[in-house]
Short mmCIF file of C-alpha atoms and ligand atoms in Angstrom, two decimals:
data_model
loop_
_atom_site.label_atom_id
_atom_site.label_comp_id
_atom_site.label_asym_id
_atom_site.label_seq_id
_atom_site.Cartn_x
_atom_site.Cartn_y
_atom_site.Cartn_z
CA MET Q 146 38.67 -39.51 -17.69
CA GLY Q 147 36.06 -37.44 -16.76
CA LEU Q 148 35.50 -36.10 -19.97
CA MET Q 149 34.95 -39.74 -21.32
CA LYS Q 150 33.16 -40.98 -18.08
CA GLU Q 151 30.11 -38.16 -19.00
CA ARG Q 152 30.54 -39.37 -22.43
CA ILE Q 153 29.79 -42.89 -21.57
CA ASP Q 154 26.64 -41.84 -19.28
CA ARG Q 155 25.31 -39.78 -22.08
CA ILE Q 156 25.52 -42.72 -24.12
CA GLU Q 157 24.39 -45.16 -21.82
CA GLY Q 158 21.18 -42.68 -21.61
CA LEU Q 159 20.53 -42.49 -25.31
CA LYS Q 160 20.83 -46.24 -25.71
CA ARG Q 161 17.78 -46.34 -23.14
CA GLU Q 162 16.12 -43.68 -24.23
CA LYS Q 163 16.17 -45.35 -27.86
CA ASN Q 164 15.73 -48.65 -27.33
CA ALA Q 165 19.17 -48.85 -28.79
CA ILE Q 166 22.12 -51.62 -29.14
CA ILE Q 167 25.65 -51.66 -29.47
CA LEU Q 168 27.13 -54.52 -31.57
CA ALA Q 169 31.06 -54.27 -31.16
CA HIS Q 170 33.26 -56.42 -33.68
CA ASN Q 171 36.37 -58.26 -32.36
CA TYR Q 172 38.45 -55.93 -33.47
CA GLN Q 173 36.94 -52.45 -31.89
CA ARG Q 174 38.41 -50.08 -29.58
CA ALA Q 175 38.97 -51.79 -26.06
CA GLU Q 176 36.70 -48.50 -24.53
CA VAL Q 177 34.31 -49.40 -27.40
CA GLN Q 178 34.15 -53.29 -26.81
CA ASP Q 179 33.54 -51.99 -22.93
CA ILE Q 180 30.31 -50.44 -24.11
CA ALA Q 181 28.35 -52.82 -26.26
CA GLU Q 182 25.59 -55.37 -25.26
CA PHE Q 183 27.89 -58.04 -27.28
CA VAL Q 184 30.80 -58.11 -28.68
CA GLY Q 185 31.55 -61.24 -31.41
CA ASP Q 186 32.95 -61.91 -34.90
CA SER Q 187 30.83 -61.51 -38.00
CA LEU Q 188 28.65 -63.73 -37.72
CA GLU Q 189 27.43 -64.04 -34.02
CA LEU Q 190 26.69 -60.57 -34.35
CA ALA Q 191 24.93 -61.01 -37.28
CA ARG Q 192 22.67 -63.53 -34.93
CA LYS Q 193 22.28 -61.21 -32.27
CA ALA Q 194 21.05 -58.39 -34.47
CA MET Q 195 18.32 -61.25 -35.28
CA GLU Q 196 17.71 -61.98 -31.74
CA THR Q 197 17.07 -58.78 -30.42
CA THR Q 198 14.06 -57.30 -29.79
CA SER Q 199 15.70 -53.19 -30.02
CA GLU Q 200 14.85 -50.96 -33.07
CA ILE Q 201 17.92 -49.56 -33.36
CA ILE Q 202 21.57 -51.27 -33.67
CA ILE Q 203 24.54 -49.39 -33.49
CA PHE Q 204 27.46 -51.29 -35.41
CA CYS Q 205 30.89 -51.58 -35.01
CA GLY Q 206 32.42 -53.18 -37.42
CA VAL Q 207 33.23 -52.62 -41.42
CA ASP Q 208 30.90 -51.92 -43.74
CA PHE Q 209 30.11 -55.56 -45.26
CA MET Q 210 29.24 -56.90 -41.23
CA ALA Q 211 26.76 -53.87 -40.59
CA GLU Q 212 25.18 -54.86 -44.44
CA THR Q 213 25.04 -58.33 -43.28
CA ALA Q 214 23.37 -57.26 -40.08
CA ALA Q 215 20.50 -55.19 -42.37
CA ILE Q 216 20.21 -57.79 -45.08
CA LEU Q 217 19.06 -60.05 -41.82
CA ASN Q 218 17.39 -57.68 -40.46
CA PRO Q 219 15.43 -55.84 -43.01
CA ASP Q 220 12.85 -54.06 -40.35
CA LYS Q 221 15.36 -52.99 -38.05
CA LYS Q 222 17.21 -49.55 -38.36
CA VAL Q 223 21.56 -50.27 -38.27
CA ILE Q 224 23.63 -47.45 -37.78
CA ILE Q 225 27.71 -47.34 -38.49
CA PRO Q 226 28.80 -44.59 -36.70
CA ASP Q 227 32.14 -43.71 -39.46
CA LYS Q 228 30.43 -44.83 -42.91
CA GLY Q 229 34.49 -44.90 -43.95
CA ALA Q 230 34.85 -48.32 -41.80
CA ILE Q 231 35.11 -50.51 -45.44
CA CYS Q 232 37.25 -52.80 -45.48
CA PRO Q 233 39.90 -52.85 -47.82
CA MET Q 234 39.40 -57.24 -48.63
CA ALA Q 235 35.85 -57.09 -49.38
CA GLN Q 236 37.02 -54.32 -52.32
CA GLN Q 237 39.01 -56.50 -53.73
CA LEU Q 238 35.61 -58.85 -55.60
CA PHE Q 239 33.61 -56.82 -57.35
CA ALA Q 240 30.21 -58.37 -58.78
CA ASP Q 241 31.81 -57.78 -62.18
CA ASP Q 242 34.51 -60.07 -62.29
CA LEU Q 243 32.55 -62.27 -60.34
CA LEU Q 244 30.57 -63.09 -63.17
CA VAL Q 245 33.83 -63.09 -65.58
CA ALA Q 246 35.40 -66.06 -63.34
CA LYS Q 247 31.29 -67.72 -63.08
CA ARG Q 248 31.33 -67.38 -67.01
CA GLU Q 249 34.68 -69.04 -66.73
CA HIS Q 250 33.70 -72.12 -64.74
CA PRO Q 251 30.38 -72.62 -65.40
CA ASP Q 252 29.58 -75.91 -63.17
CA ALA Q 253 31.81 -74.36 -60.10
CA GLU Q 254 29.77 -73.69 -56.85
CA VAL Q 255 30.74 -70.05 -55.56
CA VAL Q 256 31.36 -69.48 -51.85
CA LEU Q 257 32.62 -66.25 -50.69
CA TYR Q 258 33.88 -65.11 -47.12
CA VAL Q 259 31.63 -62.77 -45.34
CA ASN Q 260 33.75 -59.87 -45.79
CA THR Q 261 32.33 -59.50 -49.06
CA LEU Q 262 30.33 -56.25 -50.90
CA ALA Q 263 26.00 -57.74 -51.23
CA GLU Q 264 26.41 -57.16 -54.67
CA SER Q 265 28.74 -60.08 -54.16
CA LYS Q 266 27.74 -62.37 -52.02
CA ALA Q 267 24.25 -61.62 -54.26
CA LEU Q 268 25.64 -63.97 -56.72
CA ALA Q 269 27.05 -66.20 -54.17
CA ASP Q 270 25.14 -69.80 -54.03
CA CYS Q 271 26.66 -69.62 -49.72
CA ILE Q 272 28.74 -67.10 -47.88
CA CYS Q 273 31.32 -68.99 -45.06
CA THR Q 274 32.68 -66.65 -42.16
CA SER Q 275 36.93 -68.52 -40.96
CA ALA Q 276 35.10 -70.07 -38.45
CA ASN Q 277 32.77 -72.53 -40.75
CA ALA Q 278 34.84 -72.02 -44.35
CA GLN Q 279 35.91 -75.71 -44.18
CA GLU Q 280 32.61 -76.70 -42.90
CA ILE Q 281 31.08 -75.17 -45.66
CA VAL Q 282 32.83 -76.08 -48.40
CA LYS Q 283 33.11 -79.86 -48.08
CA ALA Q 284 29.17 -79.09 -47.37
CA MET Q 285 28.26 -77.84 -50.96
CA ASP Q 286 27.41 -80.17 -54.21
CA ALA Q 287 29.82 -79.42 -56.55
CA PRO Q 288 33.93 -80.70 -57.07
CA THR Q 289 34.84 -77.28 -58.00
CA ILE Q 290 34.61 -74.00 -55.52
CA LEU Q 291 35.33 -70.78 -56.64
CA PHE Q 292 35.97 -68.92 -53.17
CA GLY Q 293 36.93 -66.04 -52.46
CA PRO Q 294 37.97 -62.68 -51.86
CA ASP Q 295 40.86 -64.09 -49.62
CA HIS Q 296 43.27 -66.92 -50.85
CA ASN Q 297 44.94 -67.58 -47.38
CA LEU Q 298 41.79 -68.56 -46.01
CA ALA Q 299 41.28 -70.16 -50.01
CA TYR Q 300 44.23 -72.14 -48.39
CA TYR Q 301 42.74 -72.63 -45.21
CA ALA Q 302 39.43 -74.28 -46.85
CA GLN Q 303 41.69 -76.70 -49.33
CA LYS Q 304 43.17 -78.49 -45.91
CA THR Q 305 40.19 -80.67 -45.18
CA THR Q 306 38.59 -80.59 -48.95
CA SER Q 307 39.68 -82.97 -52.01
CA LYS Q 308 37.46 -80.93 -53.72
CA LYS Q 309 38.97 -78.08 -56.20
CA ILE Q 310 39.42 -74.61 -54.72
CA ILE Q 311 39.80 -71.81 -57.10
CA PRO Q 312 40.63 -68.68 -55.42
CA VAL Q 313 38.73 -65.13 -57.09
CA PRO Q 314 40.61 -63.17 -57.09
CA GLU Q 315 44.30 -64.93 -57.43
CA HIS Q 316 45.72 -63.01 -54.02
CA GLY Q 317 42.91 -61.52 -52.54
CA LEU Q 318 44.21 -60.73 -49.30
CA CYS Q 319 43.56 -58.65 -45.83
CA PRO Q 320 46.45 -55.62 -45.40
CA SER Q 321 46.49 -55.74 -41.62
CA HIS Q 322 46.64 -60.06 -41.47
CA HIS Q 323 48.94 -60.46 -44.85
CA GLN Q 324 51.85 -58.61 -43.45
CA ILE Q 325 52.17 -61.17 -40.40
CA ALA Q 326 55.14 -62.55 -41.39
CA LEU Q 327 56.99 -65.99 -40.61
CA GLU Q 328 59.89 -63.95 -38.69
CA ASP Q 329 57.86 -62.72 -36.54
CA LEU Q 330 56.69 -65.66 -35.45
CA ILE Q 331 59.85 -67.08 -34.97
CA LYS Q 332 60.96 -64.11 -33.26
CA ALA Q 333 57.61 -63.79 -30.61
CA LYS Q 334 58.49 -67.57 -29.63
CA GLU Q 335 61.92 -66.91 -28.92
CA ALA Q 336 60.91 -64.13 -26.80
CA HIS Q 337 57.64 -66.50 -24.71
CA PRO Q 338 59.35 -70.28 -25.69
CA GLU Q 339 56.41 -71.48 -23.20
CA ALA Q 340 54.02 -70.12 -25.20
CA LYS Q 341 50.82 -71.50 -27.78
CA ILE Q 342 50.25 -69.90 -31.41
CA GLY Q 343 47.01 -69.11 -32.50
CA VAL Q 344 46.57 -67.11 -35.73
CA HIS Q 345 43.39 -66.44 -38.05
CA PRO Q 346 42.99 -68.23 -41.10
CA GLU Q 347 43.34 -65.02 -42.96
CA CYS Q 348 47.81 -65.49 -42.28
CA ILE Q 349 49.71 -66.45 -45.09
CA PRO Q 350 50.78 -69.76 -45.05
CA ASP Q 351 53.65 -69.96 -43.21
CA VAL Q 352 52.16 -68.42 -40.70
CA GLN Q 353 49.18 -71.30 -40.47
CA ASP Q 354 51.18 -73.60 -40.75
CA ASN Q 355 53.63 -73.36 -37.96
CA ALA Q 356 50.35 -73.26 -35.58
CA ASP Q 357 49.25 -74.82 -32.62
CA TYR Q 358 46.24 -73.54 -33.50
CA ILE Q 359 44.60 -72.13 -36.74
CA ALA Q 360 40.95 -70.06 -35.65
CA SER Q 361 38.23 -67.65 -35.85
CA THR Q 362 38.81 -64.60 -34.00
CA SER Q 363 35.77 -65.82 -31.67
CA GLY Q 364 37.28 -69.39 -32.19
CA MET Q 365 40.76 -68.41 -30.54
CA VAL Q 366 38.26 -67.03 -27.47
CA ARG Q 367 37.40 -70.46 -26.25
CA ILE Q 368 40.48 -72.02 -27.29
CA CYS Q 369 42.55 -70.11 -25.07
CA LYS Q 370 39.86 -70.19 -22.55
CA GLU Q 371 39.77 -73.86 -22.14
CA VAL Q 372 43.01 -75.27 -22.82
CA GLU Q 373 45.28 -75.60 -20.06
CA TYR Q 374 48.23 -73.18 -21.15
CA ALA Q 375 49.06 -69.66 -20.13
CA GLU Q 376 50.36 -68.45 -22.14
CA PHE Q 377 49.67 -67.90 -25.90
CA LEU Q 378 51.15 -65.75 -29.40
CA ILE Q 379 48.02 -64.32 -30.87
CA GLY Q 380 48.59 -63.74 -34.33
CA THR Q 381 45.34 -61.36 -35.48
CA GLU Q 382 44.02 -57.91 -35.18
CA VAL Q 383 45.44 -56.85 -31.55
CA GLY Q 384 42.28 -55.47 -31.22
CA LEU Q 385 41.30 -59.55 -30.11
CA LEU Q 386 43.90 -59.05 -26.84
CA HIS Q 387 41.17 -56.90 -25.02
CA ARG Q 388 38.78 -59.08 -25.68
CA LEU Q 389 41.25 -62.30 -24.01
CA GLU Q 390 42.81 -60.69 -21.56
CA LYS Q 391 39.31 -59.97 -20.35
CA GLU Q 392 37.63 -63.14 -20.86
CA ALA Q 393 41.21 -64.97 -19.26
CA PRO Q 394 42.47 -62.87 -16.85
CA GLY Q 395 45.60 -64.59 -15.21
CA LYS Q 396 45.97 -65.75 -19.28
CA LYS Q 397 49.15 -64.20 -20.83
CA PHE Q 398 48.47 -63.23 -24.70
CA TYR Q 399 50.94 -61.90 -26.84
CA PRO Q 400 50.84 -60.16 -30.34
CA ILE Q 401 52.92 -61.85 -32.77
CA SER Q 402 52.68 -58.65 -34.80
CA THR Q 403 51.81 -55.33 -32.64
CA THR Q 404 51.32 -53.37 -36.24
CA ALA Q 405 48.24 -55.75 -37.35
CA VAL Q 406 46.55 -52.84 -36.88
CA CYS Q 407 43.39 -52.56 -39.04
CA PRO Q 408 42.54 -49.18 -39.36
CA GLN Q 409 39.26 -48.89 -40.99
CA MET Q 410 38.29 -51.33 -37.53
CA LYS Q 411 39.54 -48.42 -36.02
CA MET Q 412 37.74 -45.85 -36.86
CA HIS Q 413 34.81 -46.51 -34.00
CA THR Q 414 35.16 -43.93 -32.06
CA LEU Q 415 32.93 -43.09 -28.37
CA GLU Q 416 32.61 -39.83 -29.27
CA LYS Q 417 31.07 -40.82 -33.19
CA ILE Q 418 28.98 -43.19 -31.53
CA GLU Q 419 26.83 -40.43 -29.28
CA VAL Q 420 26.80 -38.48 -32.60
CA ALA Q 421 25.31 -41.62 -34.53
CA LEU Q 422 22.67 -42.51 -31.75
CA GLU Q 423 21.82 -38.78 -31.16
CA LYS Q 424 21.01 -38.75 -35.00
CA GLU Q 425 19.70 -41.91 -35.97
CA LYS Q 426 22.41 -42.02 -38.94
CA PRO Q 427 24.52 -42.90 -40.97
CA GLU Q 428 21.36 -45.79 -41.76
CA VAL Q 429 23.27 -48.45 -43.84
CA VAL Q 430 20.59 -49.55 -46.05
CA VAL Q 431 21.15 -52.30 -48.77
CA PRO Q 432 19.28 -52.55 -51.75
CA ASP Q 433 16.07 -54.69 -52.07
CA GLU Q 434 16.91 -57.00 -55.19
CA ILE Q 435 20.79 -57.17 -53.43
CA ALA Q 436 19.30 -58.05 -50.10
CA ARG Q 437 17.00 -60.73 -51.32
CA LYS Q 438 19.49 -62.33 -52.62
CA ALA Q 439 22.60 -61.98 -50.73
CA ARG Q 440 20.12 -63.14 -47.85
CA ARG Q 441 19.59 -66.45 -49.47
CA ALA Q 442 23.28 -67.18 -49.57
CA ILE Q 443 23.04 -66.43 -46.21
CA GLU Q 444 20.83 -67.99 -45.04
CA ARG Q 445 22.50 -71.14 -46.29
CA MET Q 446 25.56 -70.46 -44.92
CA ILE Q 447 23.50 -70.39 -41.25
CA GLU Q 448 21.30 -73.47 -42.24
CA ILE Q 449 24.53 -75.31 -42.60
CA SER Q 450 27.13 -74.26 -39.69
CA LYS Q 451 24.34 -74.44 -36.89
O1 CIZ O 776 33.93 -63.03 -38.81
C1 CIZ O 776 34.55 -62.38 -38.47
O2 CIZ O 776 34.52 -61.22 -37.30
C2 CIZ O 776 35.86 -62.13 -39.11
C3 CIZ O 776 36.20 -60.67 -40.47
C4 CIZ O 776 37.35 -62.20 -38.13
C5 CIZ O 776 36.58 -63.07 -37.35
O3 CIZ O 776 37.60 -64.58 -37.61
O4 CIZ O 776 36.24 -63.64 -36.62
FE1 SF4 O 777 38.72 -56.55 -43.79
FE2 SF4 O 777 41.31 -57.13 -42.58
FE3 SF4 O 777 39.97 -55.45 -41.54
FE4 SF4 O 777 38.93 -57.62 -40.96
S1 SF4 O 777 40.99 -56.63 -40.51
S2 SF4 O 777 38.15 -55.61 -41.66
S3 SF4 O 777 39.37 -58.57 -42.95
S4 SF4 O 777 40.98 -55.45 -43.39
#
């Protein structure tokens, strides 16, 4: 514990000395969340990155999130403590595959989940997050939407629109969320019959259809704080439970699946954060041409979902 305290003190000192801040995603390790200036979902983190006057941002999340922050903040230094924090879902849709789909559906508009590579974002008409997927799809002009890479989020987006949503690729998914099974939900409900069920739209349709709330991570935090219920079963990456317990003290939270862990999200440690602050690397750099095109699609989302 002493050693950890010393490391935290050194990190705090480096932050002051370098005018740096730490932004952490809701799925980060508890100790990483605790030393961050701000903890949130990818959209909130990108917005925070735009608001801060700090020149250095230590971004504790996966590659596409840090890239999004870098795209929106070309003048700031965005540093990711472990470059290996690569989201496997984002790797399921490369620009070439998207070009093929676009050729097959020339009249469709392309809405991509923020969980994509920058090269794919550069080909999108608009980006969405799990917090605004339904709203963004509805706001598009075309009656047909190519939507990727998560087919579970596509299922969720389809619920509130008569537009035709075509998932690209057909079966893109998040391994951590996709493994949360209906049987896990049923067992958890048997163990905690009074609990309300909140799940992420990256979960499979069977799990979504049996939940009380379907929400993004930050949406889930808001709901759990606001509603009068005292117990919740949570179907998302388990890192969110730390934030829920901190922000809704006195309420009880149980993971639907304790194995819903994203190994890439957990790669950032205090030790790596200290090194990243000291060395000011590895920096996240998106090539200008890709950044310019991707920024258009991200800004369109921000414009629609104010
Ligand atoms: O957008 C994000 O931050 C992700 C990937 C999850 C969520 O719903 O907050
Ligand atoms: Fe990607 Fe899933 Fe991990 Fe989120 S939880 S970063 S979607 S693999």
